[in-house]
CSV table of C-alpha atoms and ligand atoms in Angstrom, one decimal:
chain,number,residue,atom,x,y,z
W,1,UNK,CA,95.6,154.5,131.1
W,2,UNK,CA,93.2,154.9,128.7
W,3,UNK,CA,93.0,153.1,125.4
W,4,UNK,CA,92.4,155.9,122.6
W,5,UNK,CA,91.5,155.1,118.8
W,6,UNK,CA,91.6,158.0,116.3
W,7,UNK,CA,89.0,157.6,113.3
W,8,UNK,CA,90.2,158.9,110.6
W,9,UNK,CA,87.3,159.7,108.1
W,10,UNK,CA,88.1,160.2,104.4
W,11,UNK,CA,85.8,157.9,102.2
W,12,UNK,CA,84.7,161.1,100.1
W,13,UNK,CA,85.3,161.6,96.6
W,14,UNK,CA,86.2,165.0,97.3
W,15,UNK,CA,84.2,166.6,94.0
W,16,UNK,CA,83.4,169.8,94.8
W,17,UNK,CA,87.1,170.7,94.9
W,18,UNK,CA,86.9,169.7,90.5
W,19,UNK,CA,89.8,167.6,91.1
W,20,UNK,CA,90.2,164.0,89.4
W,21,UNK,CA,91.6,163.1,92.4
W,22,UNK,CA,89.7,163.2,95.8
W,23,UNK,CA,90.7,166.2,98.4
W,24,UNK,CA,92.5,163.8,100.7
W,25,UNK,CA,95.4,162.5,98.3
W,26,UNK,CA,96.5,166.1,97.2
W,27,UNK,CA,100.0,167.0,98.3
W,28,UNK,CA,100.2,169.4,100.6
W,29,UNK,CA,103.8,170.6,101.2
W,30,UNK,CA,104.9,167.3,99.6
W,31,UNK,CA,102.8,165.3,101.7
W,32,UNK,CA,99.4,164.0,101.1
W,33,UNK,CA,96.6,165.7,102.9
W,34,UNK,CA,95.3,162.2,104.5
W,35,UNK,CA,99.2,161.4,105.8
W,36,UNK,CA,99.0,165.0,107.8
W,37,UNK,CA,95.6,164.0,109.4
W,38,UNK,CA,97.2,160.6,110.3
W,39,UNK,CA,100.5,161.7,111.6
W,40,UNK,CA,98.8,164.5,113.7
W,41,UNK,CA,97.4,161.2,115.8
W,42,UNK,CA,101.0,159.2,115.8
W,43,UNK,CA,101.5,159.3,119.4
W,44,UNK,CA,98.7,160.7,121.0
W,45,UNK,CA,96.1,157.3,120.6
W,46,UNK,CA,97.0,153.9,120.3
W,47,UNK,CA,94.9,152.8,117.8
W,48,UNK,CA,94.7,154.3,114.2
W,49,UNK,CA,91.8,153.6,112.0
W,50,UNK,CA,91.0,155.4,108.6
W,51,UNK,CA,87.7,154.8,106.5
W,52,UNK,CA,88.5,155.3,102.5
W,53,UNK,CA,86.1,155.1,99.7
W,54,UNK,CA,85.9,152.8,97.2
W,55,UNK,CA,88.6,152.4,94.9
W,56,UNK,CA,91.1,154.5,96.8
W,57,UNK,CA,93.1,151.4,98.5
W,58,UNK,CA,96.5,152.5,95.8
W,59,UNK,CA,96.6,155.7,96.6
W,60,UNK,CA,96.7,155.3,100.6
W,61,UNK,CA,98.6,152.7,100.6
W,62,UNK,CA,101.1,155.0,99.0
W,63,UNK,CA,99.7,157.9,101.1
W,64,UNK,CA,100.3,155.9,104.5
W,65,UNK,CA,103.8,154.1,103.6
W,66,UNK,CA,105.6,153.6,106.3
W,67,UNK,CA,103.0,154.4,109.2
W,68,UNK,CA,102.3,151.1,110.9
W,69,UNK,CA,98.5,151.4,111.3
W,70,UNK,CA,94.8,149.3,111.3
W,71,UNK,CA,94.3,148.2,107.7
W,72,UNK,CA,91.7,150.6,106.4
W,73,UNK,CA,88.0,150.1,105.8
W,74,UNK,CA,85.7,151.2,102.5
W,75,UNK,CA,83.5,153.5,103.8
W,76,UNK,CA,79.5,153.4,102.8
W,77,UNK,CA,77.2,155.8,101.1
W,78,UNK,CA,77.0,158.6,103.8
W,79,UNK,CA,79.0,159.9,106.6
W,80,UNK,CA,77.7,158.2,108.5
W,81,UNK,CA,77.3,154.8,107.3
W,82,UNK,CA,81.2,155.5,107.0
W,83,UNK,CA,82.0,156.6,110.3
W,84,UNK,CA,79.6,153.1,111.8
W,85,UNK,CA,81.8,150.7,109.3
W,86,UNK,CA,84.6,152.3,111.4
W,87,UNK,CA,83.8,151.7,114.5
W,88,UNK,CA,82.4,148.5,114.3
W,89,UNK,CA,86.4,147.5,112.9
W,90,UNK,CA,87.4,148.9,116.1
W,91,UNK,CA,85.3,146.7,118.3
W,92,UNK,CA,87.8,144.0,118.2
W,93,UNK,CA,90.4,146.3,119.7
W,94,UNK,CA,88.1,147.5,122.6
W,95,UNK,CA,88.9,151.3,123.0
W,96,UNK,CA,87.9,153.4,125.4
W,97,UNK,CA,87.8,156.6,123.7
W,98,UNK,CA,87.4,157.5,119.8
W,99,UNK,CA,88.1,160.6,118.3
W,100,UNK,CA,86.3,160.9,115.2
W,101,UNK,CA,88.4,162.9,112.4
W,102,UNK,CA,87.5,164.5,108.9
W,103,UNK,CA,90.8,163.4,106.9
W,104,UNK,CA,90.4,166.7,105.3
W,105,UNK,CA,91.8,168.2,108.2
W,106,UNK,CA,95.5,168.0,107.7
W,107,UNK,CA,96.3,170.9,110.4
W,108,UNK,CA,94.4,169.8,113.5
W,109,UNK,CA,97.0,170.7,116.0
W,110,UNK,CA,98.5,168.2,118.8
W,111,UNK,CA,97.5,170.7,121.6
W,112,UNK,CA,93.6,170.8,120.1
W,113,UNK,CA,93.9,166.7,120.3
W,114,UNK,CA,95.2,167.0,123.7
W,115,UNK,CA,92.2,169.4,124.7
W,116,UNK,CA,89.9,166.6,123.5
W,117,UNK,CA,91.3,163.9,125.1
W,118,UNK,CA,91.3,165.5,128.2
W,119,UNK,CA,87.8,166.5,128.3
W,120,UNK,CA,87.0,162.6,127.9
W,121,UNK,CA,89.5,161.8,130.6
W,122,UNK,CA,87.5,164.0,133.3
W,123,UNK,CA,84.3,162.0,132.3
W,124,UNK,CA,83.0,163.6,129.4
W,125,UNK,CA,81.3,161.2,127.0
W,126,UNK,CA,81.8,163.8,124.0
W,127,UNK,CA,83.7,166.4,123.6
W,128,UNK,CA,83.7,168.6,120.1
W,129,UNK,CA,86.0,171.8,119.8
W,130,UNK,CA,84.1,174.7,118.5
W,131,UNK,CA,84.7,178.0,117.5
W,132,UNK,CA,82.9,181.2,117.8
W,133,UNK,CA,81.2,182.4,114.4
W,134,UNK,CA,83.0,185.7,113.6
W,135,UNK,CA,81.8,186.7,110.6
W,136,UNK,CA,78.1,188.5,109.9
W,137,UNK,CA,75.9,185.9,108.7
W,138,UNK,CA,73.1,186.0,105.8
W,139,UNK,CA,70.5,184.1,105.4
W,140,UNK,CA,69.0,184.2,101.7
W,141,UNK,CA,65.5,183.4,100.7
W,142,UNK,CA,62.4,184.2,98.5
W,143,UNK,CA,61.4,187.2,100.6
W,144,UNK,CA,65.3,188.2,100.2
W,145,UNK,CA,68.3,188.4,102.8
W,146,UNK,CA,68.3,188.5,106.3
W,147,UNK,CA,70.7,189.1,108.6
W,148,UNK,CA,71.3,186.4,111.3
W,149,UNK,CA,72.7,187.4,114.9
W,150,UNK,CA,76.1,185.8,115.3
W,151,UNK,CA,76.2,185.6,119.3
W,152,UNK,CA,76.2,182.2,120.7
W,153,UNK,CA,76.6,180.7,116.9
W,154,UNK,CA,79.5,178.2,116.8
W,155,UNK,CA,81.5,176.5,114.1
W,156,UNK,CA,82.2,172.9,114.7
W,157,UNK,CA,85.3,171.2,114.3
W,158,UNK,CA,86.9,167.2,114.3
W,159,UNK,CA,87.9,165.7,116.2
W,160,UNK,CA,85.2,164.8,118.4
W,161,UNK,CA,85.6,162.4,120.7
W,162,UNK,CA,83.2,160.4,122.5
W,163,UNK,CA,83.6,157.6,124.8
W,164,UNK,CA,83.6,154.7,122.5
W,165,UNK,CA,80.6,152.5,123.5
W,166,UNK,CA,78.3,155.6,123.7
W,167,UNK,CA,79.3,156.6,120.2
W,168,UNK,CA,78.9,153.0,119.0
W,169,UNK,CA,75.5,152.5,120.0
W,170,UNK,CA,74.5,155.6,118.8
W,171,UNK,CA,75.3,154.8,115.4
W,172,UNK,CA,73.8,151.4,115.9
W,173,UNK,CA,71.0,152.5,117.3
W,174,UNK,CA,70.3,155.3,115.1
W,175,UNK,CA,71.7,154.5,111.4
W,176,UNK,CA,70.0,155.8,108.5
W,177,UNK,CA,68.8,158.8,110.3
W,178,UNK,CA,70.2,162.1,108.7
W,179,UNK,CA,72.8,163.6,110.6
W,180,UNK,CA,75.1,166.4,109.7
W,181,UNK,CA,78.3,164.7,112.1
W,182,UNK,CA,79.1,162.5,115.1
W,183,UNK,CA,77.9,165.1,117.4
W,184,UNK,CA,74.2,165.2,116.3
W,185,UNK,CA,73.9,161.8,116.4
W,186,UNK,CA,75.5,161.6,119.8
W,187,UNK,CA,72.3,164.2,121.1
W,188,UNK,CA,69.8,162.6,119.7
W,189,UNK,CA,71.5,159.6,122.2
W,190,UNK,CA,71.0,161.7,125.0
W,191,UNK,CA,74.7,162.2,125.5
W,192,UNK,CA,75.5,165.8,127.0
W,193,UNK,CA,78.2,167.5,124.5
W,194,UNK,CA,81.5,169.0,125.8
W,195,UNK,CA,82.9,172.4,124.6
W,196,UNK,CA,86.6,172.1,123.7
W,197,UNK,CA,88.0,175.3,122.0
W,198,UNK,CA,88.6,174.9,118.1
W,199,UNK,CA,91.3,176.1,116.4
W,200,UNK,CA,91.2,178.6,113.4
W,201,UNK,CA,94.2,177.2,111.3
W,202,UNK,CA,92.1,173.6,111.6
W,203,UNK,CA,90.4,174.6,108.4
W,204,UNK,CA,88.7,172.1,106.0
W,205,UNK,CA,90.1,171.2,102.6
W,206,UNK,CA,86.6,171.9,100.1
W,207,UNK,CA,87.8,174.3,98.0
W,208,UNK,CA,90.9,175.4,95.7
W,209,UNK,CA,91.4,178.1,97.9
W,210,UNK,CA,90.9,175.8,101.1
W,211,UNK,CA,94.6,174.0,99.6
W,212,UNK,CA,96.3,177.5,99.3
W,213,UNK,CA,95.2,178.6,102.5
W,214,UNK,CA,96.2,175.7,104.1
W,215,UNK,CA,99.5,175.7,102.1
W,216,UNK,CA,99.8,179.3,103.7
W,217,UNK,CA,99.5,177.8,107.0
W,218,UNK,CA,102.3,175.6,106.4
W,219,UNK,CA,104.7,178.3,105.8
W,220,UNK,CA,103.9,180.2,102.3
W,221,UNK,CA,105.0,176.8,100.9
W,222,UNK,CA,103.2,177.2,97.5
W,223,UNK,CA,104.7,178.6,94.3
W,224,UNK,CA,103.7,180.3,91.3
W,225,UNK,CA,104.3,178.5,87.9
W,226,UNK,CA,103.5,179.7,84.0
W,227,UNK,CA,103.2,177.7,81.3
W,228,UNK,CA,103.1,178.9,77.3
W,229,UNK,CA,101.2,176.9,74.5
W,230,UNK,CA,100.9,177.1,70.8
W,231,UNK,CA,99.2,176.4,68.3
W,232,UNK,CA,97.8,176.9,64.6
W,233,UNK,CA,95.2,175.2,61.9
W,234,UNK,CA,95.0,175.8,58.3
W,235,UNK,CA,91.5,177.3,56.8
W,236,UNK,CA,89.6,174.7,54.7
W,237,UNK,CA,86.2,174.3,53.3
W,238,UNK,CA,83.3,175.6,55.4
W,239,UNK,CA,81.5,178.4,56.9
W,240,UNK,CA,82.5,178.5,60.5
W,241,UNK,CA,85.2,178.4,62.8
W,242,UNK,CA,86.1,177.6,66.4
W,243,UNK,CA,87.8,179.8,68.3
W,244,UNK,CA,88.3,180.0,72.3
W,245,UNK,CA,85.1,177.5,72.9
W,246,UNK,CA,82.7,180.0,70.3
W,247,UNK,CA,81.3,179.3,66.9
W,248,UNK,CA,82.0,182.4,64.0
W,249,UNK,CA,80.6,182.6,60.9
W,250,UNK,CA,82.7,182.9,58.0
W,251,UNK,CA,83.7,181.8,54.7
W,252,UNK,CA,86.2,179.3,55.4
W,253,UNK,CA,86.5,176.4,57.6
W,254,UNK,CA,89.6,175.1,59.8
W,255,UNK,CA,91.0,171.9,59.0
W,256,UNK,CA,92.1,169.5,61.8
W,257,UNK,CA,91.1,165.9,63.5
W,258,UNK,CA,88.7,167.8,66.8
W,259,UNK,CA,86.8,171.1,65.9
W,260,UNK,CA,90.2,172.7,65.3
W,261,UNK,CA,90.2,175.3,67.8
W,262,UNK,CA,93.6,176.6,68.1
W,263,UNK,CA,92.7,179.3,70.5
W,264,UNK,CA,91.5,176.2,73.2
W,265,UNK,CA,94.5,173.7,71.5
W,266,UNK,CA,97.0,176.6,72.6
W,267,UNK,CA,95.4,177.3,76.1
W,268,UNK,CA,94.9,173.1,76.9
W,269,UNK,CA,99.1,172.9,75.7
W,270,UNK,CA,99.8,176.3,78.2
W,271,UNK,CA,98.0,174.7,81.4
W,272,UNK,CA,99.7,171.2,80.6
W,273,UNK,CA,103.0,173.2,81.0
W,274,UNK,CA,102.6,174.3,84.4
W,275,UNK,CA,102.5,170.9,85.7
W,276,UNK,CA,104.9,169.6,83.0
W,277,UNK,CA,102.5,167.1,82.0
W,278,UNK,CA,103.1,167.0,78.1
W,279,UNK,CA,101.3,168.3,75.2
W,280,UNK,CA,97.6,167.7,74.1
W,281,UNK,CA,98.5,165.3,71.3
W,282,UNK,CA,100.2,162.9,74.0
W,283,UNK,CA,96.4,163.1,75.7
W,284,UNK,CA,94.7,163.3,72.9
W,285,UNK,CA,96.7,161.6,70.1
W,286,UNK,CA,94.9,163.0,66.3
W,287,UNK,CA,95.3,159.3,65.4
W,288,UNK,CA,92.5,158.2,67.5
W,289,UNK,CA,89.0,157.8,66.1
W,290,UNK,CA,87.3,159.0,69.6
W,291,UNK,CA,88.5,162.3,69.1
W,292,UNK,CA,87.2,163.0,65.6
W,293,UNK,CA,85.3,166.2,65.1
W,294,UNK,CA,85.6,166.7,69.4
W,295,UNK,CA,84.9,169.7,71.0
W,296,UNK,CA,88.0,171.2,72.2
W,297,UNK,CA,86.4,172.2,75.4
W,298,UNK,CA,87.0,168.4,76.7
W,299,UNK,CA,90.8,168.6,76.2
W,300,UNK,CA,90.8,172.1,78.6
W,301,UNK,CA,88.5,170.2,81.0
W,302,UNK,CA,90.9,167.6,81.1
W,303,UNK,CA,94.1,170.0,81.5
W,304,UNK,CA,92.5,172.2,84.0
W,305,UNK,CA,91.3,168.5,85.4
W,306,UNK,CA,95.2,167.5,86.0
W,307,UNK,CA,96.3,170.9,87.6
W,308,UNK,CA,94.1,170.2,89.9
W,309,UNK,CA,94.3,166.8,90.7
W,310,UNK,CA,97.7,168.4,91.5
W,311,UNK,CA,96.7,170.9,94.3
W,312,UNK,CA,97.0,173.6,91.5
W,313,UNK,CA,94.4,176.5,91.6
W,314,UNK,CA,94.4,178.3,87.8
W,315,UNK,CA,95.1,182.3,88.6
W,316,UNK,CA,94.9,183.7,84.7
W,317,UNK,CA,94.9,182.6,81.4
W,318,UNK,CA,96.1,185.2,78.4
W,319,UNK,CA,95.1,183.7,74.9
W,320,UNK,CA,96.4,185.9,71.5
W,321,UNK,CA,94.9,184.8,68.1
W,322,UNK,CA,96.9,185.7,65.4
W,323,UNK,CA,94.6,186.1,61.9
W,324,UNK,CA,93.9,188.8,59.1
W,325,UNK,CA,90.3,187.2,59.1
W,326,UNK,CA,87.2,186.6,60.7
W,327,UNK,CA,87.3,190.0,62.9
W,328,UNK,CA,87.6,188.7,66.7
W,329,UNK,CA,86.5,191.9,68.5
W,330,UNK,CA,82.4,191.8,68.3
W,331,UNK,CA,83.4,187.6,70.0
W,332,UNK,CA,86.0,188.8,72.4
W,333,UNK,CA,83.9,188.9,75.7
W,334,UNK,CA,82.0,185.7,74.4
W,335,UNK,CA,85.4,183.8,74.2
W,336,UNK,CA,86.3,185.0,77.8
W,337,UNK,CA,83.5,183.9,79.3
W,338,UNK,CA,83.4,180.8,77.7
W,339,UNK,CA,87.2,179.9,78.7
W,340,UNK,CA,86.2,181.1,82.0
W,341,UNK,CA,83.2,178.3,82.0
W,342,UNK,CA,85.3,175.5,80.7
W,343,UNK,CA,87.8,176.6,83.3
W,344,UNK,CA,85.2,177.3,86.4
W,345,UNK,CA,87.2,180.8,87.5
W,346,UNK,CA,86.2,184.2,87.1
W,347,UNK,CA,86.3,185.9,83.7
W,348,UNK,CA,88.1,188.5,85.3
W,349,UNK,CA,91.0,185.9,85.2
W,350,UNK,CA,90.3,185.1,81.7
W,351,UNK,CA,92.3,187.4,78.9
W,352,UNK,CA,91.6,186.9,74.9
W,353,UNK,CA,93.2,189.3,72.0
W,354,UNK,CA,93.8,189.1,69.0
W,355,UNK,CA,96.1,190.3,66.3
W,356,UNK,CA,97.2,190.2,62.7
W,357,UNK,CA,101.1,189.9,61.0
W,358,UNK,CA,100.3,193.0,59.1
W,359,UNK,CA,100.1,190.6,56.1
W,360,UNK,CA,103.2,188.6,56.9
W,361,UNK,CA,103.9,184.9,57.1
W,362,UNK,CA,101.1,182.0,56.6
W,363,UNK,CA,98.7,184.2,58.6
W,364,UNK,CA,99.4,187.1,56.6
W,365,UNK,CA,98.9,185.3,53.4
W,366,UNK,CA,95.4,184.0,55.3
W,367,UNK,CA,96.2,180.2,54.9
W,368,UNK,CA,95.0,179.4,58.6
W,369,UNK,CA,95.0,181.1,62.2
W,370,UNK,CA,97.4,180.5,65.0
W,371,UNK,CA,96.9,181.0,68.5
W,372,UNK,CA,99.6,181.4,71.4
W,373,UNK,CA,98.3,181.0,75.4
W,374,UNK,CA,100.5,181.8,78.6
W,375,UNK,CA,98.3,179.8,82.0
W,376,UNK,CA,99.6,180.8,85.0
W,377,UNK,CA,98.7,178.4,88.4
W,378,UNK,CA,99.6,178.3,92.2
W,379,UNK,CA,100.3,175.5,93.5
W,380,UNK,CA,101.3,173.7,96.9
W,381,UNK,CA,105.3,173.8,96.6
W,382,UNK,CA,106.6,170.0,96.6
B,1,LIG,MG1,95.5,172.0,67.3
């Protein structure tokens, strides 16, 4: 028999998802994306071995509770300066086989590990599952956009295994060198590459929509959640105010610690709901100095931050200012688009309006402005 490690790659810092927390310690279905990559292996190799970035020893510890495994190793600057400091940790334990894994791919499937492993079992020295590229491709440059021909264009997955001391010396032999995965490097060893087929449903976690999908995949197990803010600030001295992120002229000020913005104050309190996560004065208490005179913007960043350090993908947000005065409609699409910045969705997902209390109440009597927001989120179910 054999002796197979599993590699399990996950020293990224996962930033282009725009969560505070990297990719790999989201829940997914109640269980974090790393622990499905791991448990995916339980079984099928006899040596588990996972490369984590700097700083995330907590959070796997907590992710991995439980699995008896190798104690993990930081990973480096690159890929592949990762993947080397994981093999080398494996040397001591002389496999025969490695199969190098992206721990961003929770849903790799025990059949598509089987497929691997057999490959390298009738003599291959790698074997990568690919799938064919079914979707037109378009290549954009100066001159403009080209079509690309999709035949014989393939999509390549993880695991790939190799036999271990080929793959070894091939990131010995050629570290530094810019490679894209485990497979190029393995070519420019000489080392003849396998076809294994890919699976579709082993989809990478980049995006917020990557998470949904994959929460799909699981069984529809995500859920829809709404959360209402509100807010208000009384008009003082000055000749602007801020409302939903923009700057308006007029003859009065709004009094408050930050730049008083109840549209924003409202909004930040309505995504905070969804994940039950407070109010913006337990984030952002008006006792402390820092946040004197802030733009509100940080406090949405922040709130949109946590939803999605939760797995949480924002799907609208519906902000009403309530005032006799300034007049909102010449700033509406300016506030939408700015929400929609702060935010990083679409504007189409973005609604502002505004209304008066027909002279009613402190509005009415145009002592300040009030603003009420409803944030609505999906999010992997727990
Ligand atoms: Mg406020």
């Amino acid at each position: 028999m054999p002796r197979i490690a599993a590699l399990i790659v996950g020293a990224g810092l996962g930033s282009r998802l725009g969560a505070a927390r990297p990719k790999q310690y989201l829940p997914l279905g109640g269980i974090a994306v790393i622990r499905r990559a791991i448990d995916a292996f339980a079984g099928e190799v006899q040596l588990i071995q996972s490369v984590i970035g700097q700083g995330q020893e907590t959070e796997y510890r907590a992710a991995v509770a439980g699995r008896e495994i190798l104690p993990p190793v930081t990973g480096g600057d690159t890929r592949e300066e990762s993947v080397r400091k994981g093999l080398e940790a494996l040397v001591p334990h002389h496999p025969d086989f490695v199969l190098i894994h992206d721990a961003a791919r929770p849903l790799v499937s025990r059949a598509l590990i089987a497929r691997v492993i057999a490959a390298l079992e009738s003599g291959a020295r790698a074997a990568v599952p690919m799938i064919a590229v079914s979707d037109t491709l378009r290549r954009q440059d100066l001159e403009g956009w080209e079509t690309i021909p999709r035949d014989h264009l393939f999509r390549a997955q993880t695991p790939q295994g190799f036999a271990f001391d080929a793959i070894l010396g091939a990131h010995r032999d050629f570290a530094g060198e810019i490679a894209t995965d485990d497979m190029a490097l393995a070519e420019l060893a000489g080392m003849e590459i396998v076809v294994v087929a890919g699976e579709d449903s082993n989809i990478k976690i980049t995006t917020e929509d990557d998470m949904l999908h994959a929460a799909r995949l699981l069984g529809g197990a995500s859920e829809t959640r709404n959360g209402l803010g509100f807010d208000a600030h009384r008009f003082g001295a000055g000749d602007h105010v801020w409302l939903c992120g923009v700057k308006i002229a007029h003859d009065r000020g709004l009094e408050g610690h930050s730049d008083a913005d109840a549209g924003l104050h409202a909004l930040t309190d309505a995504l905070l709901a969804t994940i039950s996560a407070g109010d913006i004065g337990q984030h952002f208490p008006p006792t402390d100095e820092k946040w004197r005179g802030a733009p509100s913007s940080l406090f949405l960043e922040h709130a949109a931050a946590l939803v999605r350090a939760d797995g949480g993908a924002i799907l609208h947000c519906d902000v009403t200012i309530i005032c006799e005065s300034p007049k909102l409609s010449p700033h509406r699409e300016a506030m939408r688009a700015r929400i929609a910045d702060i935010l990083k969705i679409d504007p189409a997902r973005v609604s502002v309006k505004a209304t008066t209390t027909e002279g009613m109440g402190f509005t009415g009597r145009r002592e300040g402005i009030a603003a009420q927001a409803l944030a609505t989120i999906e999010r992997p179910r727990t």
